[in-house]
Coordinates of C-alpha atoms in Angstrom, one line a residue:
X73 CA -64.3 68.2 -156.7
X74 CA -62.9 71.3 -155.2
X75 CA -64.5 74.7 -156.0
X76 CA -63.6 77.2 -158.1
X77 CA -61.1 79.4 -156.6
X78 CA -62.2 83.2 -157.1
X79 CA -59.9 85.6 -158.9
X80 CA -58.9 87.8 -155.9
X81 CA -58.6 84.7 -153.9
X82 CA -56.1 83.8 -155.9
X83 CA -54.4 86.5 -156.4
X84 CA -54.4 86.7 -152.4
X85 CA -53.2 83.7 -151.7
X86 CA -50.1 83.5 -154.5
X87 CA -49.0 86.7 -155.2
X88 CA -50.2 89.4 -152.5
X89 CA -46.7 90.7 -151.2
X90 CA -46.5 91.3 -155.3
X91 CA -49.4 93.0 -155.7
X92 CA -48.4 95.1 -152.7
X93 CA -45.7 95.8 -153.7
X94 CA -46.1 96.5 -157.5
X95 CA -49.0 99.0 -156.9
X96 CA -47.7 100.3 -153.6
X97 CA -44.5 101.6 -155.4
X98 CA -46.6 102.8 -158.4
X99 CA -49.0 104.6 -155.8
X100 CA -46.1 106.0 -154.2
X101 CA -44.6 107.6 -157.4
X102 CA -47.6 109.4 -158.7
X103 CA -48.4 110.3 -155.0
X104 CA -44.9 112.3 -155.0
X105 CA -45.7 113.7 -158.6
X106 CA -48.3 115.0 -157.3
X107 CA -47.0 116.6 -154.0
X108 CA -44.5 118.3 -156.4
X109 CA -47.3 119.8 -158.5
X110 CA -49.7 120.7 -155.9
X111 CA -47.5 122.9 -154.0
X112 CA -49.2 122.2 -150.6
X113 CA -46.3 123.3 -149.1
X114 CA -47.1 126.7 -149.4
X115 CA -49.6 126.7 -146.6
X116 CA -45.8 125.9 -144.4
X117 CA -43.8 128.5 -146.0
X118 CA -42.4 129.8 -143.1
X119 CA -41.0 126.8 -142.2
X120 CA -39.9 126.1 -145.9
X121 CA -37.8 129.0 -145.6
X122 CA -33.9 128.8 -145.5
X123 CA -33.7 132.0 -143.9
X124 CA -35.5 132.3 -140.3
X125 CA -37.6 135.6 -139.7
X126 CA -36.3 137.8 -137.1
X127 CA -37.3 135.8 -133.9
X128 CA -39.7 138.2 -131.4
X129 CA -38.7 138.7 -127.8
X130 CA -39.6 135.2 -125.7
X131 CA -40.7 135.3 -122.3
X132 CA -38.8 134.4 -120.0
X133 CA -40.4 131.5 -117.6
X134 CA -38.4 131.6 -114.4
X135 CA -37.7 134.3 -111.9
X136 CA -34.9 136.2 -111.7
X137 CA -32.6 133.8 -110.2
X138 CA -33.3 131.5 -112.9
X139 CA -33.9 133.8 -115.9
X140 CA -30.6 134.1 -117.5
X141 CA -30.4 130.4 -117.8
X142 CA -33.8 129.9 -119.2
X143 CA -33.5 133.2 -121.4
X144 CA -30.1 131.4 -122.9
X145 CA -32.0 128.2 -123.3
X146 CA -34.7 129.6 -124.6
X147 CA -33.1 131.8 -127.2
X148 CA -31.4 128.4 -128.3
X149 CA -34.7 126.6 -129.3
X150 CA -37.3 129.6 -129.8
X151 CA -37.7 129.4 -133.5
X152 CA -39.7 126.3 -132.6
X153 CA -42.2 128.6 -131.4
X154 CA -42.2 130.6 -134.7
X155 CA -44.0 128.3 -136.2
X156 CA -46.2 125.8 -133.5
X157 CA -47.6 126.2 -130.6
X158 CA -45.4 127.0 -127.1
X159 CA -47.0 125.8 -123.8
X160 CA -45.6 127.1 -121.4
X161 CA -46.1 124.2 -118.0
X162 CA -44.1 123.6 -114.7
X163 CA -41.5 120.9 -115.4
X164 CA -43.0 119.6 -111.9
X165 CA -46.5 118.5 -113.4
X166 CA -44.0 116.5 -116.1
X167 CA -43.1 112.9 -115.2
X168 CA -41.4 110.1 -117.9
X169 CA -43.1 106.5 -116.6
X170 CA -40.4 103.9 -118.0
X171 CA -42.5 100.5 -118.1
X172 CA -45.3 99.2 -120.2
X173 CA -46.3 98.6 -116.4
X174 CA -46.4 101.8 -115.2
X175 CA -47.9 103.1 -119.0
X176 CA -51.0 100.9 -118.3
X177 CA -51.3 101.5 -114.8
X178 CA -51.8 105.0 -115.5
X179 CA -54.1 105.0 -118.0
X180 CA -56.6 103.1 -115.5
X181 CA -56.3 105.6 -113.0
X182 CA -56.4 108.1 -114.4
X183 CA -59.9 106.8 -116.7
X184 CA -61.1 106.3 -113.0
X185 CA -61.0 109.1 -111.7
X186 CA -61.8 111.4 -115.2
X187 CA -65.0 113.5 -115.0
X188 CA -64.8 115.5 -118.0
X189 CA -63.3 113.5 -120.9
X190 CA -61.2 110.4 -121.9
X191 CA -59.5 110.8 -125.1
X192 CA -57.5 108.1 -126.8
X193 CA -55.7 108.1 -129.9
X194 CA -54.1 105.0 -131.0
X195 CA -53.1 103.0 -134.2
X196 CA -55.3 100.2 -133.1
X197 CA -56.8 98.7 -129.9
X198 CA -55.9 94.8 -129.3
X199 CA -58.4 92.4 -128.4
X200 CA -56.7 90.3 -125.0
X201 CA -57.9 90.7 -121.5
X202 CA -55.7 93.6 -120.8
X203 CA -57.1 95.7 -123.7
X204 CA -60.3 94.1 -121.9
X205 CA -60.1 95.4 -118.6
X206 CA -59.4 99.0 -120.0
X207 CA -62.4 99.0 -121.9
X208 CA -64.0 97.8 -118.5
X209 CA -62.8 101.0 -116.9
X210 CA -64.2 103.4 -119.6
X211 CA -67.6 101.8 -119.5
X212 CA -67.5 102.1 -115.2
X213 CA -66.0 105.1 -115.8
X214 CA -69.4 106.2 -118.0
X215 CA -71.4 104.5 -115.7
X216 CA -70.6 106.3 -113.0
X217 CA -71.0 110.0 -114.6
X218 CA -74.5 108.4 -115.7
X219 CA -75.1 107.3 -112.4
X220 CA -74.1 110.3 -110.7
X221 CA -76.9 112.5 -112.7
X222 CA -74.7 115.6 -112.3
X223 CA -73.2 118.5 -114.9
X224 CA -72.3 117.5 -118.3
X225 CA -70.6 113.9 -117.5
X226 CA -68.1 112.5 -118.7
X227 CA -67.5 112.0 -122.6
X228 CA -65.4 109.4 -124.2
X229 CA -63.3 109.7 -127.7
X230 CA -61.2 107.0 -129.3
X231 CA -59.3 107.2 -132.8
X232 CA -57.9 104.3 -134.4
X233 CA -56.8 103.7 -137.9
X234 CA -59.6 101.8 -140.1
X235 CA -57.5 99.4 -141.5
X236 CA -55.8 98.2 -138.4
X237 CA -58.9 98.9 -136.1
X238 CA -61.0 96.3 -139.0
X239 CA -58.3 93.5 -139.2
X240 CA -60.0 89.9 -138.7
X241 CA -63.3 89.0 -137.5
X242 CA -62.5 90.2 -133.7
X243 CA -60.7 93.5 -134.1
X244 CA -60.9 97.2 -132.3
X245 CA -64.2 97.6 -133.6
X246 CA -65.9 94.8 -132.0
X247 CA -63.8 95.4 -128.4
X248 CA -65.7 99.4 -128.3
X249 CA -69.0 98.2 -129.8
X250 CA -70.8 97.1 -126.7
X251 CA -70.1 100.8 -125.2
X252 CA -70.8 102.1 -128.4
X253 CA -74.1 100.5 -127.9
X254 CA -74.8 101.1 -124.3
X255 CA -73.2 104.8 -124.3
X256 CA -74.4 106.2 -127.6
X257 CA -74.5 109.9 -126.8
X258 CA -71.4 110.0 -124.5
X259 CA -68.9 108.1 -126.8
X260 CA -67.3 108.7 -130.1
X261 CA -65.5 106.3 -132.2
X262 CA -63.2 107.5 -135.5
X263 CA -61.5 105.7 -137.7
X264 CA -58.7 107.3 -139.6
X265 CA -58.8 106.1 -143.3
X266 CA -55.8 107.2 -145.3
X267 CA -56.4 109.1 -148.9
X268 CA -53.9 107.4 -150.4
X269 CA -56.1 103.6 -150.2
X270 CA -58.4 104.1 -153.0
X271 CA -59.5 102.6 -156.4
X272 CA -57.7 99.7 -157.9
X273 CA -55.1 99.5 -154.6
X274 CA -57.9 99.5 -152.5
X275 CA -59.3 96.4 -154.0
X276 CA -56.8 94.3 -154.8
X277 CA -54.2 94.8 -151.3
X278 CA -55.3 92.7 -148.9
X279 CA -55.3 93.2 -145.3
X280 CA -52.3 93.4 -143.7
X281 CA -50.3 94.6 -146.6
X282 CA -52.8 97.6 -147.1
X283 CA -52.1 99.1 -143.7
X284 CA -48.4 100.0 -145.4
X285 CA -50.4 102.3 -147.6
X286 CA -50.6 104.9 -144.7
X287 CA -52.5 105.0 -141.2
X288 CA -53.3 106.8 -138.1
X289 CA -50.3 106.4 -135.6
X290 CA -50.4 109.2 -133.3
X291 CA -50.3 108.1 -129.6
X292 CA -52.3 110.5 -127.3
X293 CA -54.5 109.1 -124.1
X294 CA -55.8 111.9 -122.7
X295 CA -58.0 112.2 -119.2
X296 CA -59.3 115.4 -118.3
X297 CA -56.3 117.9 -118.3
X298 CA -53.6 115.1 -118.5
X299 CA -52.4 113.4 -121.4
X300 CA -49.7 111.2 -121.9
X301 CA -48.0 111.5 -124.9
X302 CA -46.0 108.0 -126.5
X303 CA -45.2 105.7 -128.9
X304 CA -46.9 102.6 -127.7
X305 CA -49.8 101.5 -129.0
X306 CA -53.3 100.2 -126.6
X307 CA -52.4 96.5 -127.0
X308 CA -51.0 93.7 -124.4
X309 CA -47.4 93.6 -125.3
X310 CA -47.4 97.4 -125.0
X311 CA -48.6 97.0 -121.5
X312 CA -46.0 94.2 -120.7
X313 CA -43.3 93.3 -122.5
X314 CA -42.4 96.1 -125.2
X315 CA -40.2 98.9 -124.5
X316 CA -41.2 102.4 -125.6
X317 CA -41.3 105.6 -124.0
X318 CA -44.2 107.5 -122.2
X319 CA -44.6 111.1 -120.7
X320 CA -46.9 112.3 -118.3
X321 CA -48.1 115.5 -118.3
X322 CA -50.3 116.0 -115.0
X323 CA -52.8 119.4 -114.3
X324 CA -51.7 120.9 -118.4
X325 CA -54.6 122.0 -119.4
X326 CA -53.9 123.7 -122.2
X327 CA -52.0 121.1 -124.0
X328 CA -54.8 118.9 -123.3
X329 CA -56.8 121.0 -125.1
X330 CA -55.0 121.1 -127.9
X331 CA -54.7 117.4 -128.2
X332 CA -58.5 117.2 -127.6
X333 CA -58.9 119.3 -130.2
X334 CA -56.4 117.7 -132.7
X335 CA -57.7 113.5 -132.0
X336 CA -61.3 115.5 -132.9
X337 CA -60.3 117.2 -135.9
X338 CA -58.4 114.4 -137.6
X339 CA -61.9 112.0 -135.9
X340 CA -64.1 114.6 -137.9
X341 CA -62.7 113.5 -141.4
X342 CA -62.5 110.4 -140.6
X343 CA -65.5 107.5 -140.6
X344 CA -67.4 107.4 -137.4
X345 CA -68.2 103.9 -136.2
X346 CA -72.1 103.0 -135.8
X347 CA -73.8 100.7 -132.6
X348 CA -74.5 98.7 -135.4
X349 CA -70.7 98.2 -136.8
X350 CA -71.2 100.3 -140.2
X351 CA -69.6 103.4 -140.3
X352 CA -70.3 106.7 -142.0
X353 CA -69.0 110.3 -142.7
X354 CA -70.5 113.2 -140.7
X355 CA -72.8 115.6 -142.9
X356 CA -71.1 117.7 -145.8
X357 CA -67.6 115.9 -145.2
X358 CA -65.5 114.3 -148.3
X359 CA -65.3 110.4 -148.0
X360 CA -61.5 109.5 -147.7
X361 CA -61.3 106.8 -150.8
X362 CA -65.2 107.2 -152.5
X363 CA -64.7 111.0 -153.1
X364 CA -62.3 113.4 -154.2
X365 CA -59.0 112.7 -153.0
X366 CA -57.5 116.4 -153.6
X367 CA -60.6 117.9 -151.8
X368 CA -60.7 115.5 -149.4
X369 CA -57.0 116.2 -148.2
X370 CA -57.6 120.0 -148.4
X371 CA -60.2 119.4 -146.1
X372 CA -59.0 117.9 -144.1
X373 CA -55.4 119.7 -143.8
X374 CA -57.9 123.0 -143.2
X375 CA -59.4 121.4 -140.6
X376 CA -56.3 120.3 -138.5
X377 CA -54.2 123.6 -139.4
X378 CA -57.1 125.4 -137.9
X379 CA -56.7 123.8 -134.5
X380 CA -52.5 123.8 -134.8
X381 CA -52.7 127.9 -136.0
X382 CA -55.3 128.5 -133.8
X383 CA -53.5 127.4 -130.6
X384 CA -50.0 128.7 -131.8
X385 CA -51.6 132.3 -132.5
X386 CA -53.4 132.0 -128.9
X387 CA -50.1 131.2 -127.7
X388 CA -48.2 133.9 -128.9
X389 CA -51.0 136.7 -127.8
X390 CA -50.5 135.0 -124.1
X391 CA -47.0 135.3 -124.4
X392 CA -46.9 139.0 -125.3
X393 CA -49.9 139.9 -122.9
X394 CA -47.5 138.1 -120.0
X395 CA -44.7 140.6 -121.2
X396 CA -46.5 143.7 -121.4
X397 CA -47.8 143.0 -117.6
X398 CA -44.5 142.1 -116.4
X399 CA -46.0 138.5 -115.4
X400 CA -43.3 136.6 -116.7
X401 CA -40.9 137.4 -113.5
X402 CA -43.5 135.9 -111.6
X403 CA -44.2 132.6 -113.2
X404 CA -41.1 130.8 -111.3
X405 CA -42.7 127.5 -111.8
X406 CA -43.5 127.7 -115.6
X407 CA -39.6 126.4 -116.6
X408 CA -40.4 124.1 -119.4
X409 CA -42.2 124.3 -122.8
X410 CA -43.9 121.8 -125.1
X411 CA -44.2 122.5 -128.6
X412 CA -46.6 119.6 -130.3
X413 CA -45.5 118.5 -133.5
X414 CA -47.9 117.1 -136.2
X415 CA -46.7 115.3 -139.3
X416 CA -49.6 114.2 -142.3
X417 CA -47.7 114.6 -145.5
X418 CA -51.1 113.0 -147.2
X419 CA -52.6 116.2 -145.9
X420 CA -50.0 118.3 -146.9
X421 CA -48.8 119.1 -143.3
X422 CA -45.1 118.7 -143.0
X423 CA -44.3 120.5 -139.3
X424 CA -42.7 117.6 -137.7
X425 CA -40.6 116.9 -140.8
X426 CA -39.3 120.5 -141.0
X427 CA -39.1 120.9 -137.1
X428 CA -36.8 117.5 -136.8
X429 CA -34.6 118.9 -139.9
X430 CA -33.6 121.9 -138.5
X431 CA -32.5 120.2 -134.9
X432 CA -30.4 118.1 -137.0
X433 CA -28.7 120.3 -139.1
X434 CA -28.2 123.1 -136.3
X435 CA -26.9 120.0 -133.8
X436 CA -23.6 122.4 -132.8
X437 CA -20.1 120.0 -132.6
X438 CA -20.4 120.6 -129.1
X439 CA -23.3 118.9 -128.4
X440 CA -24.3 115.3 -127.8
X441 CA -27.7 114.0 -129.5
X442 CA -29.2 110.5 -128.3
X443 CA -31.4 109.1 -131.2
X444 CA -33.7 105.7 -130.8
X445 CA -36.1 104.1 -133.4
X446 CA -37.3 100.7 -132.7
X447 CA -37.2 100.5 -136.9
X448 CA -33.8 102.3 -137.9
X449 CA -35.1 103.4 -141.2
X450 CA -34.0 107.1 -141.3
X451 CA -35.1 108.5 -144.5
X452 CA -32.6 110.6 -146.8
X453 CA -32.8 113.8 -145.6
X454 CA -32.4 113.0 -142.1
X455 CA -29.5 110.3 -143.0
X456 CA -27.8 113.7 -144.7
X457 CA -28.3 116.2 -142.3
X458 CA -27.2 113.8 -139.3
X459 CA -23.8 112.7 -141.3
X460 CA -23.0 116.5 -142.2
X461 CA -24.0 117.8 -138.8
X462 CA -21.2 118.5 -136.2
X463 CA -22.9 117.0 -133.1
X464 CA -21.9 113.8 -131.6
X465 CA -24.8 111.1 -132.3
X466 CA -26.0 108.4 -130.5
X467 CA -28.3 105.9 -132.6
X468 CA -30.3 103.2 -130.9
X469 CA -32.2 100.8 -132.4
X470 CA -33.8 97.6 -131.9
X471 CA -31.4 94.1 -132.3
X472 CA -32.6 91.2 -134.7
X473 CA -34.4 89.5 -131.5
X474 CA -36.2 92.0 -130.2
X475 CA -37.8 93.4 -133.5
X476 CA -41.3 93.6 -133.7
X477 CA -41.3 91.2 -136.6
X478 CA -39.4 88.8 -135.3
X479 CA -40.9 85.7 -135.8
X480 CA -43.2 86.8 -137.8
X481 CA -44.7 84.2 -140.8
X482 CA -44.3 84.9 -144.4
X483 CA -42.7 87.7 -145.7
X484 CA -43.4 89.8 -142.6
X485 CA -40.8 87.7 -140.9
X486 CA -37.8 89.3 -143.2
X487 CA -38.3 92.4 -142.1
X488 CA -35.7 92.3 -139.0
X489 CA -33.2 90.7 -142.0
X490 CA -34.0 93.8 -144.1
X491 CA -33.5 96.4 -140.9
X492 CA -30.0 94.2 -140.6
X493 CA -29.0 95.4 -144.5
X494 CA -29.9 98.8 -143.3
X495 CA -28.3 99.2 -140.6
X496 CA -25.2 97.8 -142.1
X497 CA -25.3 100.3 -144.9
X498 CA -25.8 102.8 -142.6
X499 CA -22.5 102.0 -140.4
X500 CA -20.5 101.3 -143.8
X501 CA -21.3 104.9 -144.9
X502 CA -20.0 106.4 -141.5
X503 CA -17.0 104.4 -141.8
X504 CA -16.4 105.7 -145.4
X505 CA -16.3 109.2 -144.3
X506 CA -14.4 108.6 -140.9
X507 CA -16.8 109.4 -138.7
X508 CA -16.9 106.2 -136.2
X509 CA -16.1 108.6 -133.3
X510 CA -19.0 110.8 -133.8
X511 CA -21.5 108.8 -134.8
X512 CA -22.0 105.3 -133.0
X513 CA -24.9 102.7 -133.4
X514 CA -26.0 100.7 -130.6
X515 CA -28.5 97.6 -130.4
X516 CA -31.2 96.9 -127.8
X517 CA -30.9 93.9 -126.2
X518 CA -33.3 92.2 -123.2
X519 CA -34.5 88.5 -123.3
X520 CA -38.4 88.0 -124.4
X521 CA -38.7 91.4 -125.1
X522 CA -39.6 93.2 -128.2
X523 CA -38.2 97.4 -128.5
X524 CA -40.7 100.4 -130.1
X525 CA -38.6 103.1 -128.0
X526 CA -38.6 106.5 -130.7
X527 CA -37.2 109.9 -129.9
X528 CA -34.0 111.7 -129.1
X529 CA -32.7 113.3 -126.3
X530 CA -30.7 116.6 -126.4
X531 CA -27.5 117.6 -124.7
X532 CA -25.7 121.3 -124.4
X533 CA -22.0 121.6 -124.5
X534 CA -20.7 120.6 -121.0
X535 CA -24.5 119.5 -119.3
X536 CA -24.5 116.2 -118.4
X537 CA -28.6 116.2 -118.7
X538 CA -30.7 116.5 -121.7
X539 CA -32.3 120.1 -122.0
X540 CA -34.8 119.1 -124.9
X541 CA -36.6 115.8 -125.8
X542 CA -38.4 114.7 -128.5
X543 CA -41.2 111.8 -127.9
X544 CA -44.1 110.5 -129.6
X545 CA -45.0 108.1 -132.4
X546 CA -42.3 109.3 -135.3
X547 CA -40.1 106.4 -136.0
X548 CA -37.5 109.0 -138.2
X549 CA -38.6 106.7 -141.2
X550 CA -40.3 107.1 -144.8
X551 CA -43.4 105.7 -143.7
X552 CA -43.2 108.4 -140.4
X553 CA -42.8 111.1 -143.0
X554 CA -44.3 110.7 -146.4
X555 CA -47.6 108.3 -145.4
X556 CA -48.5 107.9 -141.7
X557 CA -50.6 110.5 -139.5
X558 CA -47.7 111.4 -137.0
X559 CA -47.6 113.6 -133.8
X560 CA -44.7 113.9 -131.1
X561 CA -44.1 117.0 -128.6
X562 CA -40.7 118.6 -127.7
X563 CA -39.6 119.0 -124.2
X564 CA -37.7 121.8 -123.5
X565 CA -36.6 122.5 -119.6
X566 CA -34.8 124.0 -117.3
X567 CA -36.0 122.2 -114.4
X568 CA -33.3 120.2 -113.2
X569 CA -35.6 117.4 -111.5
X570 CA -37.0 116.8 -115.3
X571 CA -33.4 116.8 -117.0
X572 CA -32.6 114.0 -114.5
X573 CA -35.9 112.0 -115.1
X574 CA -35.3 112.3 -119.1
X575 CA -31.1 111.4 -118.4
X576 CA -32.5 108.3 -116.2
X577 CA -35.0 107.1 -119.1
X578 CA -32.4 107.6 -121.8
X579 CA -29.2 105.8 -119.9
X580 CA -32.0 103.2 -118.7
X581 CA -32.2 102.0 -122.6
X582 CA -28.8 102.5 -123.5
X583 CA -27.6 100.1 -120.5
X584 CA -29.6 97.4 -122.3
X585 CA -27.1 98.1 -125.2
X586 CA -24.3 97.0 -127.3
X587 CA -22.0 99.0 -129.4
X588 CA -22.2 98.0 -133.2
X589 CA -18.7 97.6 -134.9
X590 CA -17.7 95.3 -138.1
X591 CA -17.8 92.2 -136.2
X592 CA -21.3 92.6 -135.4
X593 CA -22.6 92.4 -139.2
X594 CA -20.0 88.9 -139.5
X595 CA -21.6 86.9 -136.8
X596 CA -23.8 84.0 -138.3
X597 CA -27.4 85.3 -137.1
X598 CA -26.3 88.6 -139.2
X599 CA -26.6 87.1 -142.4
X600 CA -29.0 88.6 -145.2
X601 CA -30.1 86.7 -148.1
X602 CA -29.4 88.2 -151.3
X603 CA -33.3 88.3 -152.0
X604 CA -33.9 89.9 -148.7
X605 CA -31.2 92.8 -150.0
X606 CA -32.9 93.4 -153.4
X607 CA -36.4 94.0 -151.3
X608 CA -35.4 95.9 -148.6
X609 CA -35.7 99.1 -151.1
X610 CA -39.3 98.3 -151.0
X611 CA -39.3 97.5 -147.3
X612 CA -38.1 100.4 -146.3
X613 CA -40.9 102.6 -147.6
X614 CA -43.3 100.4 -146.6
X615 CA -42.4 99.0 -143.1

C-alpha cells in the first residue's frame, strides 16, 4: 500500500500554479493598499513632482571646441542629475561587448587580473561547467592574493536572490560553498530575500512559483574599478546562446564605487550564507520574512538611499567645485555621463520608475526611440506615456521561439502564448488610434537561440547615432517595477566613437528582426488558447 500523501504534498503536486496564483494576487492587492497608505513616496518627492525645480548650471565636460554641443546635450537630459548621481567618465574607457562570448570572456579576465575586489550581483548563479570554470577563476584569483602575502588582498562579494540561488539540491549555494569554506575571511555571500515572501505565502508556494513573488535581479560584475553593467544573468546560456546586452566600463572608478557600495548595502539586509550552508542576518538587522516587514523595508530603503544620496550629493559638490576652478574647460576627455538608476518598489524606492517616465513622456516628435524587452510586458503607465508621446518608437521583443520559456513543461511553457496575447493587444491598440507609422513592433528572430536583450536607445532630431542609452536588468514590466530589485544606468555621450558602438549594437539586434503586422498574429503557430487569454492577466504580473 502506498503512503499517505502529506497535505502540502498534495497541494504541490495538484493545485500549485492555483495556490500561486490565488495568494499571489491577494498578496499583490494588500501590498498596493498598503504602498498607498504608507506614503513611502515621500522620501522621492522631488521626483514625484510635476513641476521640475529650477535646474543648476551643469558643467560642461568637453573643451571649447566641443562645449556647445555637449552644453546643448547636456541641458537636454540634466534633470537626471537632479535627482541621482552624474559620473562624469571619458566615453573612451566605455565599450558595448555584443556576445554572450565576449560577456564571459571578460568577466574571466578581468577576475584574473583583479587585486582589490570582485563583485558580482546576479539573480542566480547556474551550476554547468561554465558557471564552473568562473568560480575556478575567483578561487585562483584568491589564491593568488593569499599567496602573494602582500597589502590587503583581494576580496570577493556575490549577491544572488535566495529563492533562485536555493532552487534544488545543487543550486548557487552549493557552486560558492567550497570558497566559502576555503576563503572565509576574503569572501561574502548575500542572498536577497524579498519582504513580500512571508507567512501563509511563504509556506504554501512552492519553489519555482515563489520566485514570482519578487527577487534580486540587478546585474552588476564588478572587478576593481571596472564593472560591467547588463541584463544577463551568471548561467551557461548567458555565456553562449542568449542574446542580451552588456557595457563595459574600463578605469571608472567612481561608478565602481558606487556599485560596490549598492551590491553591499542591499547584501547587508539580506541573509549572509554560512561555510556550513545555513544562513543568518548580521547583528541588529530585521529578518526579511520572520520580522517586521514595514521595519524591515524602512531599513532597508535607509540603507540603500544612503549610498544613492550620498554619491549624488558627492557628485554635485564635484561638479560645482570643477566650476568654480574653471576645470571643466580642461576635462576634454570627460564627454559622457552615467547616471545609475535603482528600482525596489518593496523598499519604497521608485528612481528608475520615475526616471524611465519622464524619458517617455518628454520623447519630442522629432526624435526616434529604440525599445527592446526580451518579455514585452510594459506596464500601464509606460503603455500610456509611450502611445501619447510624440516620438517615433521602435519596440523589440522576443518571437514565440526564442522566448525564454519556450519549451518549458507545465504551465511555465504558456508563457510565450501569453506574451503572444500581449503583444497582440498591444498592436491592436496602436492600430485603433492610427498610430502604425509611429509606433512599430518588431520580433527577434535567430535559430537555437533564446533573447533577454532590455533597454532603449535614444536618438536626437536629425543624428543618426543614439546620444543616450539605457541598459541593465529592467524588462519595462510589472514585475521590473512593483516587485523585483532592479538597477540599470543611463548613457549619455557625446563621444562620437561611443554613439557608433551603441548604433552598431542596436542595428545588430534589429537586423535579426521582422516587422509585426496583422498577418503575423493569423499565422498557425500564433494561436492562443482561450484559457491561455483569461491567465495572461495573472501572467503578466507575475512573469
Amino acid at each position: 500500500m502506498a503512503a499517505p500523501m502529506s497535505w502540502r504534498r498534495l497541494l504541490y503536486s495538484k493545485y500549485s500554479p492555483v495556490i500561486a496564483g490565488v495568494f499571489t494576487r491577494i498578496s499583490d492587492q494588500l501590498f498596493r493598499a498598503r504602498d498607498r497608505r504608507r506614503g513611502s513616496v515621500l522620501l522621492l518627492a522631488p521626483l514625484l513632482a510635476q513641476a521640475d525645480p529650477a535646474p543648476r548650471r551643469a558643467s560642461s565636460p568637453t573643451g571649447p571646441a566641443g562645449a556647445q554641443r555637449t552644453h546643448g546635450l547636456c541641458s537636454h537630459f540634466r534633470w537626471i542629475a537632479e535627482h541621482v548621481p552624474a559620473f562624469r567618465v571619458p566615453g573612451t574607457h566605455v565599450h558595448v561587448l555584443s556576445s554572450p562570448e565576449q560577456f564571459y570572456q571578460a568577466m574571466k579576465t578581468r577576475i584574473n587580473t583583479a587585486e582589490r575586489r570582485v563583485v558580482m550581483a546576479s539573480l542566480y548563479l547556474g551550476t554547468g561547467r561554465l558557471e564552473q570554470e568562473l568560480v575556478d577563476c575567483m578561487k585562483e584569483a584568491l589564491e593568488r592574493c593569499q599567496d602573494s602575502g602582500t597589502g590587503p588582498g583581494l576580496r570577493v562579494s556575490v549577491l544572488l536572490d535566495y529563492t533562485r540561488g536555493s532552487r534544488g539540491q545543487t543550486n548557487s549555494r552549493t557552486m560558492l560553498l567550497p570558497l566559502l569554506q576555503r576563503f572565509s575571511s576574503r569572501m561574502r555571500v548575500s542572498l536577497y530575500h524579498t519582504p513580500d515572501l512571508r507567512g501563509l505565502l511563504r509556506l504554501l508556494v512552492p519553489q519555482r512559483f515563489n520566485e514570482t513573488i519578487g527577487v534580486q535581479h540587478i546585474k552588476v560584475y564588478l572587478f576593481d574599478d571596472s564593472v560591467i553593467i547588463s541584463g544577463a544573468n551568471l548561467s551557461d546560456s548567458y555565456f553562449t546562446n542568449r542574446q542580451d546586452r552588456y557595457v563595459l566600463l574600463e578605469n571608472c572608478r567612481e561608478v565602481a564605487d558606487f556599485f560596490s557600495d549598492l551590491v553591499e548595502a542591499v547584501g547587508d539586509v539580506s541573509l549572509q550564507l554560512q561555510p556550513d550552508d545555513s544562513v543568518t542576518m548580521l547583528e541588529g538587522a530585521v529578518h526579511p520574512y520572520k520580522g517586521n516587514r514595514d521595519e524591515f523595508s524602512a531599513a532597508a530603503r535607509q540603507r540603500i538611499l544612503e549610498v544613492v544620496n550620498g554619491a549624488r550629493v558627492r557628485q554635485q559638490l564635484l561638479s560645482r567645485a570643477e566650476e568654480d576652478e574653471g576645470l571643466s574647460e580642461g576635462e576634454g576627455e570627460d564627454d559622457t555621463w552615467v547616471f545609475p538608476l535603482v528600482q525596489m518598489k518593496p523598499l519604497g524606492i521608485q528612481v528608475d520608475e520615475q526616471v524611465t517616465q519622464r524619458l517617455l513622456r518628454d520623447a519630442a516628435a522629432d526624435s526616434t526611440v529604440f525599445l527592446t524587452s526580451g518579455y514585452f510586458n510594459l506596464t500601464r503607465t509606460y503603455m500610456r506615456l509611450l502611445l501619447g508621446a510624440g516620438a517615433g518608437y521602435r519596440i523589440l521583443t522576443a518571437s514565440p521561439e526564442v522566448n525564454g520559456f519556450f519549451g518549458a513543461k507545465g504551465v511555465a511553457g504558456a508563457i510565450p502564448a501569453a506574451y503572444i496575447h500581449i503583444a497582440r493587444q498591444f498592436y491592436d491598440q496602436v492600430c485603433r488610434l492610427g498610430q502604425q507609422g509611429r509606433v512599430r513592433l518588431h520580433e527577434y528572430h535567430r535559430a537555437q537561440w533564446t533573447f533577454h536583450a532590455k533597454g532603449l536607445w535614444y536618438y536626437l532630431q536629425g543624428q543618426d547615432r543614439p546620444c543616450l542609452t539605457l541598459i541593465g536588468s529592467p524588462n519595462f514590466g510589472y514585475r521590473s517595477v512593483h516587485r523585483d530589485l532592479e538597477a540599470q544606468i543611463a548613457i549619455v555621450t557625446e563621444n562620437e566613437e561611443l554613439q557608433s558602438q551603441l548604433q552598431e549594437e542596436q542595428e545588430m539586434l534589429y537586423q535579426r528582426s521582422t516587422e509585426v503586422s496583422g498577418s503575423t498574429f493569423q499565422q498557425p503557430d500564433r494561436h492562443v488558447k482561450l484559457w491561455v487569454k483569461l491567465v495572461t492577466p495573472l501572467i503578466k504580473n507575475f512573469f
